[in-house]
PDB file of C-alpha atoms in Angstrom:
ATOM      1  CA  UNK L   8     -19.113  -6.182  -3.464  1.00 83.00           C
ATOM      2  CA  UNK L   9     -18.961  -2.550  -2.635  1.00 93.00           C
ATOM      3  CA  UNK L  10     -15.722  -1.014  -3.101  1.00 95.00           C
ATOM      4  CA  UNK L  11     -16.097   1.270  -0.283  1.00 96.00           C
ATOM      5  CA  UNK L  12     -16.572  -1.581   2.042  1.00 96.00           C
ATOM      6  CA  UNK L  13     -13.465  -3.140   0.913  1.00 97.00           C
ATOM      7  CA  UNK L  14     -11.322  -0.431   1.085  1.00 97.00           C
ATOM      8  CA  UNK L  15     -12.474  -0.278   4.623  1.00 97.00           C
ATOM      9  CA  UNK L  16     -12.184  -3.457   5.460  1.00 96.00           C
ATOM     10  CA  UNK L  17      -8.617  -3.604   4.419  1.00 97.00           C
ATOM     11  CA  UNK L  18      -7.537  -0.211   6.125  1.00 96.00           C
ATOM     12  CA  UNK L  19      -8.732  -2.323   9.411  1.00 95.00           C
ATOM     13  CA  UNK L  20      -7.159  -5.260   8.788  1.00 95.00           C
ATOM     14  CA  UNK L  21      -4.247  -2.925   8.363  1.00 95.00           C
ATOM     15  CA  UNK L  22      -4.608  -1.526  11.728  1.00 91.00           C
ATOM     16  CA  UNK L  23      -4.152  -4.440  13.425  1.00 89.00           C
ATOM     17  CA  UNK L  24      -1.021  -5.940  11.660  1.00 90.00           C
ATOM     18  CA  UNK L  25       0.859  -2.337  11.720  1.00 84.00           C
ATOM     19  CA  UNK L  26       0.304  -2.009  15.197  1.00 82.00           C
ATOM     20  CA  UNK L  27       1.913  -5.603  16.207  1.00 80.00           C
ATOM     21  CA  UNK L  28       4.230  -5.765  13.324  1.00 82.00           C
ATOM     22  CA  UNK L  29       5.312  -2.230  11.731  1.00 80.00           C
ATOM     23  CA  UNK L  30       4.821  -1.414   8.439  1.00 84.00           C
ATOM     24  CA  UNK L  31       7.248  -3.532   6.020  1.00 83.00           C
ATOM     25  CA  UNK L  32       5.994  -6.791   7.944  1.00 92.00           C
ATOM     26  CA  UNK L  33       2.489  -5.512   7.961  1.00 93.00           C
ATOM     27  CA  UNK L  34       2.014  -5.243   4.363  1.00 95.00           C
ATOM     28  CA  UNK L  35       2.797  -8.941   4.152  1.00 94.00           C
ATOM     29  CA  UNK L  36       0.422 -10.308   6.773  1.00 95.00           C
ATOM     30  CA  UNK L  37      -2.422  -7.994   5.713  1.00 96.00           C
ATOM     31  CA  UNK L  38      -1.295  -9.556   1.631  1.00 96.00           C
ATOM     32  CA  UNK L  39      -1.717 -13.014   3.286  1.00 96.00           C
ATOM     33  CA  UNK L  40      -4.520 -12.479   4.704  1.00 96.00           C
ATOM     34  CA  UNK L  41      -6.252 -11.296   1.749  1.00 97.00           C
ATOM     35  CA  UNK L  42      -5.392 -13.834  -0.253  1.00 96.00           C
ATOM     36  CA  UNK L  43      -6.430 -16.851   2.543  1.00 96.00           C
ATOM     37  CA  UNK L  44      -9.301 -15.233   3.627  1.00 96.00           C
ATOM     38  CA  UNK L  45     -10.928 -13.269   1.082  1.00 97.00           C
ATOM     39  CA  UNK L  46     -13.334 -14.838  -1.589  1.00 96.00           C
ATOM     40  CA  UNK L  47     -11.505 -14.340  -5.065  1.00 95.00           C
ATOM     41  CA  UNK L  48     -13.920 -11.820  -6.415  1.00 96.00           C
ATOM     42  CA  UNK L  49     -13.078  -9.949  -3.814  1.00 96.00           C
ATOM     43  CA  UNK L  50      -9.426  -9.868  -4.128  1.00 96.00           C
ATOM     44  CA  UNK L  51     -10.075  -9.181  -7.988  1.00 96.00           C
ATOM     45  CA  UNK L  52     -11.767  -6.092  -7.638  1.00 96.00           C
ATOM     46  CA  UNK L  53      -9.523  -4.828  -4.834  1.00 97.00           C
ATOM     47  CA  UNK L  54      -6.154  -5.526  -7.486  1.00 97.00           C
ATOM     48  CA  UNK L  55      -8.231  -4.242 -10.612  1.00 96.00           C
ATOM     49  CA  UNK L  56      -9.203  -0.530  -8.017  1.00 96.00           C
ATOM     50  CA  UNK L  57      -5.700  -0.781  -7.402  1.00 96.00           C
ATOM     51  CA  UNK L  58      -5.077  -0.576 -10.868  1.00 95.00           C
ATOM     52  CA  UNK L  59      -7.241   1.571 -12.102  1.00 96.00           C
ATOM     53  CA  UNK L  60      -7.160   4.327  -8.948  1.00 95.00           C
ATOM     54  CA  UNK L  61      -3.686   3.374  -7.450  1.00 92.00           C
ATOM     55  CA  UNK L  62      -5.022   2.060  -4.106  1.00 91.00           C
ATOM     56  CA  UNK L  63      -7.018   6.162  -3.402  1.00 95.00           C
ATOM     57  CA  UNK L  64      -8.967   5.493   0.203  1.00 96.00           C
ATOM     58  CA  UNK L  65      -6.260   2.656   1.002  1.00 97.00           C
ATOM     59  CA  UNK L  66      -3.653   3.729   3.584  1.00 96.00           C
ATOM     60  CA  UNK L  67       0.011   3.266   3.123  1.00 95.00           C
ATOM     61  CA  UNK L  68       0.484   0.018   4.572  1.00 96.00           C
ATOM     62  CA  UNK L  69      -3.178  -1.132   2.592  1.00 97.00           C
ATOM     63  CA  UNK L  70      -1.521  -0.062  -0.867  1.00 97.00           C
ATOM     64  CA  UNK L  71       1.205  -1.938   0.097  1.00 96.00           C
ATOM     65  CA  UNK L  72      -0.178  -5.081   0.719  1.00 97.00           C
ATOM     66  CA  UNK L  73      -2.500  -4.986  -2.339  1.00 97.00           C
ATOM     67  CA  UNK L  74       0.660  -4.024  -4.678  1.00 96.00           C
ATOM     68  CA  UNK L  75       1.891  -7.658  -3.621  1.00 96.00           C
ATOM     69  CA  UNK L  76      -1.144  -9.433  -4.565  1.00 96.00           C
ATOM     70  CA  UNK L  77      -1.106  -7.497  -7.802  1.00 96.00           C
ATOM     71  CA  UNK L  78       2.535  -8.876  -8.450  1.00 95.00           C
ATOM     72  CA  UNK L  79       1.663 -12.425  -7.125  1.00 92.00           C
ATOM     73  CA  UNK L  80      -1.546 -12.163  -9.418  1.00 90.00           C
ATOM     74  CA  UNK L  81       0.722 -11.515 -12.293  1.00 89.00           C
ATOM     75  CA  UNK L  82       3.449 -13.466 -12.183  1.00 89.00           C
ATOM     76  CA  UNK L  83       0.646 -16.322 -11.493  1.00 86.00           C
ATOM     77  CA  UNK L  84      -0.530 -15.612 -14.909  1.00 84.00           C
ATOM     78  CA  UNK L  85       2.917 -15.386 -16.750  1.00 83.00           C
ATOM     79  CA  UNK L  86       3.776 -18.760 -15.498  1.00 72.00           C
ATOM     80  CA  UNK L  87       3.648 -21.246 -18.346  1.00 67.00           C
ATOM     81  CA  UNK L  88       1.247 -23.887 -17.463  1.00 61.00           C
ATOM     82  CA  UNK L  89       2.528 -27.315 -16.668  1.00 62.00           C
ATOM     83  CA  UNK L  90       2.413 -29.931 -19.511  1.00 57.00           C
ATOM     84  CA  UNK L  91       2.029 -33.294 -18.823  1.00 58.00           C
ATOM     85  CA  UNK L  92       4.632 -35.397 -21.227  1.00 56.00           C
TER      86      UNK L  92
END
């Protein structure tokens, strides 16, 4: 999907959270809802911009959230998987 359109889709999303919640809170809503709603390409390629550009076109709140998926993303990976004994 286009970048662009993902940045700008998450800089809305943004808007409404920040206004209800703040800022702090609104990072984690707009995280959750990224990660229930969006398709998991999407989410990829918003983490790996993130990455890559450090969140550039996101607004504070936006960077914010996508910083937690990063983490979550990566500390889903360390995790050893589960053997079965």
């Amino acid at each position: 999907m286009n970048i662009d359109l993902l940045i700008k889709m998450a800089n809305q999303i943004t808007s409404f959270w920040e206004g209800e919640l703040g800022q702090d809170a609104a990072a984690t809503e707009v995280a959750t809802h990224l990660r229930r709603y969006w398709e998991p390409r999407m989410r990829a390629q918003m983490i790996t911009y993130y990455e890559e550009r450090q969140g550039s076109g996101l607004n504070d709140v936006a960077k914010k959230a996508v910083g937690l998926l990063a983490a979550q993303a990566m500390a889903a990976q360390a995790k050893p998987a589960n053997t079965v004994k």
